[in-house]
mmCIF file of C-alpha atoms in Angstrom:
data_model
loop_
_atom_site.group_PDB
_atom_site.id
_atom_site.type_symbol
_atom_site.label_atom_id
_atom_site.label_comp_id
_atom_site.label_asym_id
_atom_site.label_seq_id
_atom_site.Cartn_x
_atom_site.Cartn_y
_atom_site.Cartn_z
ATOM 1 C CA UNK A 10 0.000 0.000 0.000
ATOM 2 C CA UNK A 11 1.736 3.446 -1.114
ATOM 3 C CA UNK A 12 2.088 5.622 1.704
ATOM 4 C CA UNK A 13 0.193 8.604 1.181
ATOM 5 C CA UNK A 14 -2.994 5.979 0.599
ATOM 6 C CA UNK A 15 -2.052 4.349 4.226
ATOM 7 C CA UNK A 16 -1.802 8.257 5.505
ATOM 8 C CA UNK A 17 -4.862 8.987 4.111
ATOM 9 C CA UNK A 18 -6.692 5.618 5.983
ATOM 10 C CA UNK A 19 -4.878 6.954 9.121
ATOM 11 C CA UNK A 20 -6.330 10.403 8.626
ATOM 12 C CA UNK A 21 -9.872 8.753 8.106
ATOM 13 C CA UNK A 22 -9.899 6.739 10.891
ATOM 14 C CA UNK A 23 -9.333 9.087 13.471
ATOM 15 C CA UNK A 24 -13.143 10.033 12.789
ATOM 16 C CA UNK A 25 -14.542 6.649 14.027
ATOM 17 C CA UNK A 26 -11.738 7.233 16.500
ATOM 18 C CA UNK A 27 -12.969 10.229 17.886
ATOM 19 C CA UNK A 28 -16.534 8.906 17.900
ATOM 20 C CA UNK A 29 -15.907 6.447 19.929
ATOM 21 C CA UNK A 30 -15.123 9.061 22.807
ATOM 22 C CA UNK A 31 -18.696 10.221 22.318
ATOM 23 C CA UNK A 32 -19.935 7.655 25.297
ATOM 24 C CA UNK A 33 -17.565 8.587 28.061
ATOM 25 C CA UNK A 34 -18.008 12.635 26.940
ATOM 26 C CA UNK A 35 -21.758 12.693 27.172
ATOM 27 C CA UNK A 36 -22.343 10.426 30.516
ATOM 28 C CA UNK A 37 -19.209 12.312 32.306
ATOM 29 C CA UNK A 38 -19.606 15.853 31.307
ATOM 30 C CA UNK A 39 -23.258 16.461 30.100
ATOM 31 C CA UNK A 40 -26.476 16.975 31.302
ATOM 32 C CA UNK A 41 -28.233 13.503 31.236
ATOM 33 C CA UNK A 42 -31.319 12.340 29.344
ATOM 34 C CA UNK A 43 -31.053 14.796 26.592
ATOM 35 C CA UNK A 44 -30.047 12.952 23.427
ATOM 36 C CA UNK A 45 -31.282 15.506 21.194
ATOM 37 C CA UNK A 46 -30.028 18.582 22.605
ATOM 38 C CA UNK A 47 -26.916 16.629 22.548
ATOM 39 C CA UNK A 48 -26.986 16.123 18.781
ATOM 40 C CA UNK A 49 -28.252 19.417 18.043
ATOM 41 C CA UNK A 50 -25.179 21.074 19.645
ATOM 42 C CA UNK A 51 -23.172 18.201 18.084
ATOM 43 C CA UNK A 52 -24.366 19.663 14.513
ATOM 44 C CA UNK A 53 -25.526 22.930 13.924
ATOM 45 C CA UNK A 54 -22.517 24.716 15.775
ATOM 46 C CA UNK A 55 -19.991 22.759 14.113
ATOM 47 C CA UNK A 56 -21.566 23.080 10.773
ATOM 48 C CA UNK A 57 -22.572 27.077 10.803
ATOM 49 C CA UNK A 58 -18.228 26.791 11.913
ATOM 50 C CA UNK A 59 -17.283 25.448 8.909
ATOM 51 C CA UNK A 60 -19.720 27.117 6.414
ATOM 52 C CA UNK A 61 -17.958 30.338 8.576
ATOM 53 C CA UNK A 62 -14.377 29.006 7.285
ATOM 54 C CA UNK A 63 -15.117 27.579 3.999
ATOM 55 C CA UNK A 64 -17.429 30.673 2.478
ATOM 56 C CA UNK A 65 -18.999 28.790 0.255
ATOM 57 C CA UNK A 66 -23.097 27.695 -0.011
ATOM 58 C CA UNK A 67 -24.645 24.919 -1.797
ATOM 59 C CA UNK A 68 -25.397 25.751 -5.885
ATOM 60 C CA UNK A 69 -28.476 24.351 -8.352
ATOM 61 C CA UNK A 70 -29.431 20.788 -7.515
ATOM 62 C CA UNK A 71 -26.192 20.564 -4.331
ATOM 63 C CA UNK A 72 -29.094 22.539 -1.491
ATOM 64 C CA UNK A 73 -31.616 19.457 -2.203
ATOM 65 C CA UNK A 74 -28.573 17.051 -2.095
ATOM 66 C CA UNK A 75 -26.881 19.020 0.923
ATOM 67 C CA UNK A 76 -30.485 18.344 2.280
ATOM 68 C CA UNK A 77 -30.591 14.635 2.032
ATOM 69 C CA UNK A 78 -26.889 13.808 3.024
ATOM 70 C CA UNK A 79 -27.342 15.796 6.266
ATOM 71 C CA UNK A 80 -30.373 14.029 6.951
ATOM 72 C CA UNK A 81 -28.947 10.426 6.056
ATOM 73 C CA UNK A 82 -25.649 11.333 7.530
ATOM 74 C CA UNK A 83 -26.964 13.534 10.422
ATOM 75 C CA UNK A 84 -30.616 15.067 11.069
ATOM 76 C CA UNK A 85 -32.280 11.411 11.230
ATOM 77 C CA UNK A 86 -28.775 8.975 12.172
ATOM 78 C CA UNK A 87 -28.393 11.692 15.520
ATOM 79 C CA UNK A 88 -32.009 10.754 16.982
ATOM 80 C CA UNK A 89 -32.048 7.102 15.443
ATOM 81 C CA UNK A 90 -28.929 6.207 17.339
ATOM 82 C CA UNK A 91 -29.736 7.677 20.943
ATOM 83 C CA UNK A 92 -32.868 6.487 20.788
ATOM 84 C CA UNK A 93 -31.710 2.856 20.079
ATOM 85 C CA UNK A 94 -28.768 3.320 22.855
ATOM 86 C CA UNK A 95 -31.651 4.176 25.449
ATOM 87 C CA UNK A 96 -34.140 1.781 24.528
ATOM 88 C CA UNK A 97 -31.841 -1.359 24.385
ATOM 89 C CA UNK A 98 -29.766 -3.138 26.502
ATOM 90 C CA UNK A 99 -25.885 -2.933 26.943
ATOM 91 C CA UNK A 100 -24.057 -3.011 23.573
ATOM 92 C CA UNK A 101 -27.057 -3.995 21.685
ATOM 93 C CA UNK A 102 -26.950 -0.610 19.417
ATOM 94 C CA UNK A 103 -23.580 -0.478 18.523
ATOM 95 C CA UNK A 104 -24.136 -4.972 17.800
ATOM 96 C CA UNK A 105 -26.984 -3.780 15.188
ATOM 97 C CA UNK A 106 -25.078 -1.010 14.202
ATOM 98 C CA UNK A 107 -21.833 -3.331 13.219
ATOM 99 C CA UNK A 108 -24.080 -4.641 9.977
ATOM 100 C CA UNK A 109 -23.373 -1.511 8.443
ATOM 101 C CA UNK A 110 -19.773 -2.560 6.623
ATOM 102 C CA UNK A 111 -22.214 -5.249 5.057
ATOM 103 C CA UNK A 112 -25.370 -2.958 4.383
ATOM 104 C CA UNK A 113 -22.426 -0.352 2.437
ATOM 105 C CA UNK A 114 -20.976 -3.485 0.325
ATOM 106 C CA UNK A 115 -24.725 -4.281 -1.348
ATOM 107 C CA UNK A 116 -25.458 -0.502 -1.680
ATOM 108 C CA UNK A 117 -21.799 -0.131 -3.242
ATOM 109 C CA UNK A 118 -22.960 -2.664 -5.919
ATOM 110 C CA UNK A 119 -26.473 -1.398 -6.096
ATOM 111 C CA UNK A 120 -25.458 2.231 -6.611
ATOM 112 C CA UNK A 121 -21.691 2.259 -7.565
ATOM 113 C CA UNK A 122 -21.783 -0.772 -9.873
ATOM 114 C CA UNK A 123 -18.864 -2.205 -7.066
ATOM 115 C CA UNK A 124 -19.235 -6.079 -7.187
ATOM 116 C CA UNK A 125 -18.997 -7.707 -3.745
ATOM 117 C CA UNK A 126 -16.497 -10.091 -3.058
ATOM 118 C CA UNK A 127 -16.913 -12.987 -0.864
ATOM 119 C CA UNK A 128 -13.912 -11.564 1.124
ATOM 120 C CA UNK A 129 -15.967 -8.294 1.897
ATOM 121 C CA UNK A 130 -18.650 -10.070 3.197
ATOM 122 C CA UNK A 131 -16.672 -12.519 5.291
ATOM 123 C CA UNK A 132 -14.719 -9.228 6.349
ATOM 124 C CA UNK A 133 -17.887 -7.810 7.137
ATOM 125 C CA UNK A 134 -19.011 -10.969 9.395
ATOM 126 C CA UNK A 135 -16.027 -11.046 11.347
ATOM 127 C CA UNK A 136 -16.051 -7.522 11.945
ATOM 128 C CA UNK A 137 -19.408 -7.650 13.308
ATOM 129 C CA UNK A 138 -18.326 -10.846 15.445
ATOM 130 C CA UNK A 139 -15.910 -8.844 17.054
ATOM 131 C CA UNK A 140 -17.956 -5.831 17.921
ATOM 132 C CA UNK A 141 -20.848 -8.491 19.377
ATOM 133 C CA UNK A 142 -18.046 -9.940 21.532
ATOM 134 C CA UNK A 143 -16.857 -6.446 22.727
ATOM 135 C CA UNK A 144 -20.041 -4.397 23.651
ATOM 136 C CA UNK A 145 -22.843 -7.105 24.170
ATOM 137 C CA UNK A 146 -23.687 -7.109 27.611
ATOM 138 C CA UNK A 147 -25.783 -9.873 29.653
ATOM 139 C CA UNK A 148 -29.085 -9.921 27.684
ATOM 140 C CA UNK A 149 -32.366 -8.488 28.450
ATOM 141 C CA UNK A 150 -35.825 -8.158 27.107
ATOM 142 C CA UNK A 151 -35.029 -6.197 23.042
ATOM 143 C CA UNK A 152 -37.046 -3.495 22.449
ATOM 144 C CA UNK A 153 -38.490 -4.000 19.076
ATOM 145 C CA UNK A 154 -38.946 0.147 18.574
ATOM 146 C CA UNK A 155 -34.569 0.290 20.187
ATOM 147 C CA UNK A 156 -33.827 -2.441 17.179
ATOM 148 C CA UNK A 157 -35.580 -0.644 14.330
ATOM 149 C CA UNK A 158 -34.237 2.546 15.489
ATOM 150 C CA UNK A 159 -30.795 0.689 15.302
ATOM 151 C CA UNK A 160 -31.415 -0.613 12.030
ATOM 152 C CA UNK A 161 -32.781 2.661 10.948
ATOM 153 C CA UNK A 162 -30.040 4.844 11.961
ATOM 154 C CA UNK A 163 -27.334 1.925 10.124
ATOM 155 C CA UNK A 164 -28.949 1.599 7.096
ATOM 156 C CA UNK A 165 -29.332 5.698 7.179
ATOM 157 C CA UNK A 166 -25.571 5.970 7.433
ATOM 158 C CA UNK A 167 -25.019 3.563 5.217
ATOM 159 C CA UNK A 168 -26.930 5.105 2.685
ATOM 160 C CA UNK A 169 -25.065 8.314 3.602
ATOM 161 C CA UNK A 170 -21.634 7.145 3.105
ATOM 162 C CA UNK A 171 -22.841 5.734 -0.241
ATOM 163 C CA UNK A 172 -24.362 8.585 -2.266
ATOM 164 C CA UNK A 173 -21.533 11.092 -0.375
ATOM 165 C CA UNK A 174 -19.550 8.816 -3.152
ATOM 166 C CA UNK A 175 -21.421 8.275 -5.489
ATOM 167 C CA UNK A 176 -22.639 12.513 -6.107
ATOM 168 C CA UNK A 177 -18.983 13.158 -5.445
ATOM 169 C CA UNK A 178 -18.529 16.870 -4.683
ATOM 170 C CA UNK A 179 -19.129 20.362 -6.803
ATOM 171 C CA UNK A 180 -16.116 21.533 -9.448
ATOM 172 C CA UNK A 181 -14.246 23.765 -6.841
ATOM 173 C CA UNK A 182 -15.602 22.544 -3.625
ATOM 174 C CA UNK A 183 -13.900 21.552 -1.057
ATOM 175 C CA UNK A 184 -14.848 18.551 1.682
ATOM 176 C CA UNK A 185 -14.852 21.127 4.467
ATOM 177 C CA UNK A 186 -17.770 23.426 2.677
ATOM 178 C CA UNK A 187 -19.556 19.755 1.396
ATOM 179 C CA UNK A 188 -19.242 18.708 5.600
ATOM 180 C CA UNK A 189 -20.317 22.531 6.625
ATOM 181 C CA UNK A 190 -23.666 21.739 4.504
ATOM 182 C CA UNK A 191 -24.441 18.588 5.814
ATOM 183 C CA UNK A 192 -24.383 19.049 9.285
ATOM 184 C CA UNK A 193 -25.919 22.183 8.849
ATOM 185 C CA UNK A 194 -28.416 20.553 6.969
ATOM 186 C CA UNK A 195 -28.625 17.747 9.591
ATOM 187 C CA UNK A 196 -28.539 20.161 13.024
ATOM 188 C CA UNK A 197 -31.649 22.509 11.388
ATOM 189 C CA UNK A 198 -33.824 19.096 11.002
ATOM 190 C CA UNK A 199 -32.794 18.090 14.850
ATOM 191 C CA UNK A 200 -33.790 21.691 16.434
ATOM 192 C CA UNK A 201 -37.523 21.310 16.212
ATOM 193 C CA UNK A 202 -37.280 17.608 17.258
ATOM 194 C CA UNK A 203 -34.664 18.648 20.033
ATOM 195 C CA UNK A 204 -37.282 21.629 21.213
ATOM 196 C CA UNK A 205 -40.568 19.599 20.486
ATOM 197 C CA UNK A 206 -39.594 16.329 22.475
ATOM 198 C CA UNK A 207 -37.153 17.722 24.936
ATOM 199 C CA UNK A 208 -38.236 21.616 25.571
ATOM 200 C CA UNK A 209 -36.171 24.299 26.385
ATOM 201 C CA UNK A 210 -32.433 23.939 26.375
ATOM 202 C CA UNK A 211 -30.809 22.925 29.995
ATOM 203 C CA UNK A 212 -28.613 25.223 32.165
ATOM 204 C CA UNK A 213 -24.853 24.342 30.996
ATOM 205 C CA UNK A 214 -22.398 24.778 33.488
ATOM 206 C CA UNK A 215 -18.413 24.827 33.257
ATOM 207 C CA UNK A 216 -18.095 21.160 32.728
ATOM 208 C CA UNK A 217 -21.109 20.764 30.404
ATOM 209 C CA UNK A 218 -19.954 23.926 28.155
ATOM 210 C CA UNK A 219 -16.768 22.016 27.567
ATOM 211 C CA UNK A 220 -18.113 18.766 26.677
ATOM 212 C CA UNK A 221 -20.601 20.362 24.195
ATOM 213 C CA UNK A 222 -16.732 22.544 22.840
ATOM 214 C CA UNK A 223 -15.147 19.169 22.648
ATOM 215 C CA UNK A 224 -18.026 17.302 20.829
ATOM 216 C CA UNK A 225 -19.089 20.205 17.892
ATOM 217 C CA UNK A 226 -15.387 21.291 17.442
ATOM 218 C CA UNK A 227 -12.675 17.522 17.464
ATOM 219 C CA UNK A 228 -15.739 15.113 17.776
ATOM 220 C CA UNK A 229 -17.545 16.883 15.048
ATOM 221 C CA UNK A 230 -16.521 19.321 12.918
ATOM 222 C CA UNK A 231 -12.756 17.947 12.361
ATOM 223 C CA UNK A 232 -14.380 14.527 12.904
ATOM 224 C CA UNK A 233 -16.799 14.539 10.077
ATOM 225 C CA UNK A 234 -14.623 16.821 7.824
ATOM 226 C CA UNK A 235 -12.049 13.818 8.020
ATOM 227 C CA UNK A 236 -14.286 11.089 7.274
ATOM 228 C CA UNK A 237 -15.888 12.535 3.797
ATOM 229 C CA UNK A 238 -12.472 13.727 2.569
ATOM 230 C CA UNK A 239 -11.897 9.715 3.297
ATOM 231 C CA UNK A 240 -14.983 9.265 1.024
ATOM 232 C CA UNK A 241 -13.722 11.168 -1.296
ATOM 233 C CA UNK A 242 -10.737 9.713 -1.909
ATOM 234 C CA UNK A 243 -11.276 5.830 -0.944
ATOM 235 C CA UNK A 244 -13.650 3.725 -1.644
ATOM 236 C CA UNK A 245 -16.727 3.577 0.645
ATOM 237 C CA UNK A 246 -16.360 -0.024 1.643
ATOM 238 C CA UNK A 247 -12.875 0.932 2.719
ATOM 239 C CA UNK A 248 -14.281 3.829 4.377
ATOM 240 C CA UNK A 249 -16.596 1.763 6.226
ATOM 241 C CA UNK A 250 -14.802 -0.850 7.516
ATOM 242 C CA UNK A 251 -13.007 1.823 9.266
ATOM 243 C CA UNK A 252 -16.378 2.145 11.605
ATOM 244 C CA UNK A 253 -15.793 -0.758 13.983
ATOM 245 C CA UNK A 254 -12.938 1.435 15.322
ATOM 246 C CA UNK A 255 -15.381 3.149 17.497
ATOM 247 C CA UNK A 256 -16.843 0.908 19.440
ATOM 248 C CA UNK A 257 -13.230 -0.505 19.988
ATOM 249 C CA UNK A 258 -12.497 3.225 21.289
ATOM 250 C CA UNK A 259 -15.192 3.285 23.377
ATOM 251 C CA UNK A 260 -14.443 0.087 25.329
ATOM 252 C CA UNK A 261 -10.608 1.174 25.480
ATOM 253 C CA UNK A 262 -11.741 5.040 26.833
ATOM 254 C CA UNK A 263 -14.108 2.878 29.285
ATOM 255 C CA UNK A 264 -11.300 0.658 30.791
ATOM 256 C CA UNK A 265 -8.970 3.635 30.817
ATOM 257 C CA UNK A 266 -10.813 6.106 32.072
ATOM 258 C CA UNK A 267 -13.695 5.091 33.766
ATOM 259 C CA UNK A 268 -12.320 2.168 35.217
ATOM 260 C CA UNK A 269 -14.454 -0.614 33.149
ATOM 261 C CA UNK A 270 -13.144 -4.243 33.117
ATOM 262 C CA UNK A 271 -12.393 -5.508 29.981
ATOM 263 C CA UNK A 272 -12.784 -9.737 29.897
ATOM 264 C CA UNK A 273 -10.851 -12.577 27.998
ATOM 265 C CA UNK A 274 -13.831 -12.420 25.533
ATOM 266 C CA UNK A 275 -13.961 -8.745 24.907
ATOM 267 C CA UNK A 276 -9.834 -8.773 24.453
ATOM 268 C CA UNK A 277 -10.605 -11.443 21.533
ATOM 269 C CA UNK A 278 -13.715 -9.945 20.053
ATOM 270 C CA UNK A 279 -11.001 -6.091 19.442
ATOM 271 C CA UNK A 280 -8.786 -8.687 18.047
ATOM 272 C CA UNK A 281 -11.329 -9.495 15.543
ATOM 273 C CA UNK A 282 -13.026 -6.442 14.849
ATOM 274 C CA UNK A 283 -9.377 -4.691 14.425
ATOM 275 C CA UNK A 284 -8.662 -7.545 12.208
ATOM 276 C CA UNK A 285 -11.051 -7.274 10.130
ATOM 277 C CA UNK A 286 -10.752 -3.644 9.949
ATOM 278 C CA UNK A 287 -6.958 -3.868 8.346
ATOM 279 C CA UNK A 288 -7.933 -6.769 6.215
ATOM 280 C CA UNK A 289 -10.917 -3.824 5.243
ATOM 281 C CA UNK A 290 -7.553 -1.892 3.934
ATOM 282 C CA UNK A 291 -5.273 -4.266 2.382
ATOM 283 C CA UNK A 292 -5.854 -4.375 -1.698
ATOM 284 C CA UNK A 293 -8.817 -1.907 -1.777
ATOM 285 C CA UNK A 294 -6.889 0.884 -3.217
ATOM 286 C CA UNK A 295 -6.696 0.415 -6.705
ATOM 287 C CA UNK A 296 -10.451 -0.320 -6.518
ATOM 288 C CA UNK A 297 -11.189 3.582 -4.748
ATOM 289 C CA UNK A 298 -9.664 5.198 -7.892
ATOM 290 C CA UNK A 299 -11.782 4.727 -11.446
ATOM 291 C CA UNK A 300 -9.589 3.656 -14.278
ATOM 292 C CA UNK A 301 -9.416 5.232 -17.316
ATOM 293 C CA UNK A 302 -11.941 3.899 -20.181
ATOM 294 C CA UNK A 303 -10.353 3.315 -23.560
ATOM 295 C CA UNK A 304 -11.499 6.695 -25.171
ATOM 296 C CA UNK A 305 -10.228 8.067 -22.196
ATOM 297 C CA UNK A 306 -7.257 6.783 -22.250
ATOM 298 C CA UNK A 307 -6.394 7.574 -25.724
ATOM 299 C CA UNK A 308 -7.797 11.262 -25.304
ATOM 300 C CA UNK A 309 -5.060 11.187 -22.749
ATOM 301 C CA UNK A 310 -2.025 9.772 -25.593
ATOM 302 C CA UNK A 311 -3.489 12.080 -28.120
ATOM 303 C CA UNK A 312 -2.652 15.215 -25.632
ATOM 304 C CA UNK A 313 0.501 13.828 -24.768
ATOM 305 C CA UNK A 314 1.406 13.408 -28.164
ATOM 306 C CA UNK A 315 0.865 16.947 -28.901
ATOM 307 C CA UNK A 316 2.269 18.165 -25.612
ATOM 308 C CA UNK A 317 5.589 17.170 -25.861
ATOM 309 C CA UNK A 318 6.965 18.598 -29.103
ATOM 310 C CA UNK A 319 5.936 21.902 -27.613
ATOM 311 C CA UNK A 320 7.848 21.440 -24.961
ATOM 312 C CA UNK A 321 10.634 20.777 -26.594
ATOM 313 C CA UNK A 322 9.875 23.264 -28.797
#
């Protein structure tokens, strides 16, 4: 793998990385039961920040596309996935939420034309495995609203990561302006929800002001800028085989810092999960990049042709 592709991977997943700090943040600095509050300052801060830096607004048919991907990515995967971590048991939301590797490879091939390959879907398994072996706690009664909220919020991602590639970006946009517009996008669909369900916004002391600094600037904004310039540039089943990295960060935050045990079990199931991560890397490059067609490709000899006796000239 050249290095500037394994740089780039590195650079990608520090967003799943970062994510997976989200747990320990919220229960140790914010105020509790208000998921969508939580989201909303997640979002609409970070985004106005980066529309603020980047100076540039959605054109033509990119402020009904801006619209979607901040929902997919954002407005509806923020409620979906704290409403699924309250309503089931231990681990159970980020277990349903491991599927998504395999829900990306069958919308890569319904929407990208990018076959699967038996090794993406075993990849996919294993990955999933892993996570189940980490998070899953001792089992309890499964909400059936907590599972299709989990399933909801995946498959929303999911569905995210995959048009983010396939729509690609504007001529002269840049993936901090394309990230400003989506969670934008995504923290203007949470306010009414976050004001209908939950009411007026808490009190925030010290300690909550710098969780909610922490989560719309590093866990957000630089966060979610990283991962689409990943999409971007790799392929989206690289991309998302870079997700089980957060719940692997949120059990390692949890036995540093908050003093959680982590078992013989939960040891293997990282080991796993990390696995299948890497093996997520290893000889996807060439596939991220689109190879030249033949007319393409002698467009390209043609101009080279002509460009080098000038040169010389």
């Amino acid at each position: 793998m050249p290095a500037n592709r394994a740089a780039l991977i590195l650079l990608t997943a520090l967003a799943p990385i970062s994510w997976g700090t989200t747990y320990a943040v919220t229960t140790e600095f914010l105020p509790p039961d208000r998921p969508l509050f939580t989201g909303l300052m997640r979002a609409l801060p970070a985004g106005l920040l980066l529309l603020a830096v980047a100076r540039v607004l959605p054109r033509g048919a990119w402020w009904w596309k801006s619209a979607v991907l901040g929902a997919l990515n954002i407005g509806a995967f923020f409620p979906l996935l704290f409403l699924s971590a309250y309503r089931l048991p231990g681990g159970m939301a980020a277990v349903v939420g491991s599927v998504g590797p395999l829900l990306v490879v069958g919308l890569a091939a319904l929407l990208l034309g990018q076959r699967p390959t038996l090794r993406n879907v075993l990849t996919g398994v294993v990955a999933a495995s892993g996570v189940s072996l980490v998070v899953l706690k001792a089992a309890g009664a499964l909400d059936p609203v907590g599972v299709l909220a989990a399933l909801a919020a995946t498959a929303s991602m999911a569905t995210g990561t995959v048009l983010t590639k396939r729509w690609g970006r504007p001529d002269g946009v840049g993936p901090l302006a394309l990230t400003g517009w989506q969670l934008t996008a995504g923290g203007l669909l949470i306010a009414p929800l976050a004001l209908l369900i939950e009411g007026a916004p808490p009190a925030l002391d010290g300690r909550a002001t710098a969780g909610y600094l922490y989560l719309a600037l590093a866990n957000t904004a630089v966060a979610y800028w990283l991962w689409f310039r990943g999409i971007g540039r790799l392929s989206a089943t690289q991309v998302t085989f870079l997700g089980p990295l957060s719940p692997l960060t949120a059990a390692v935050v949890g036995w540093l810092a908050l003093g959680q045990e982590l078992t013989p079990v939960q040891l293997v199931g990282m080991a796993l999960a990390f696995g299948a991560t890497v093996l997520g890397q290893i000889g996807a490059g060439a596939k991220a990049v689109r190879p030249f067609s033949s007319a393409e490709e002698k467009l390209r000899k043609d101009s080279m042709d002509l460009a080098v006796p000038a040169l010389r000239r």
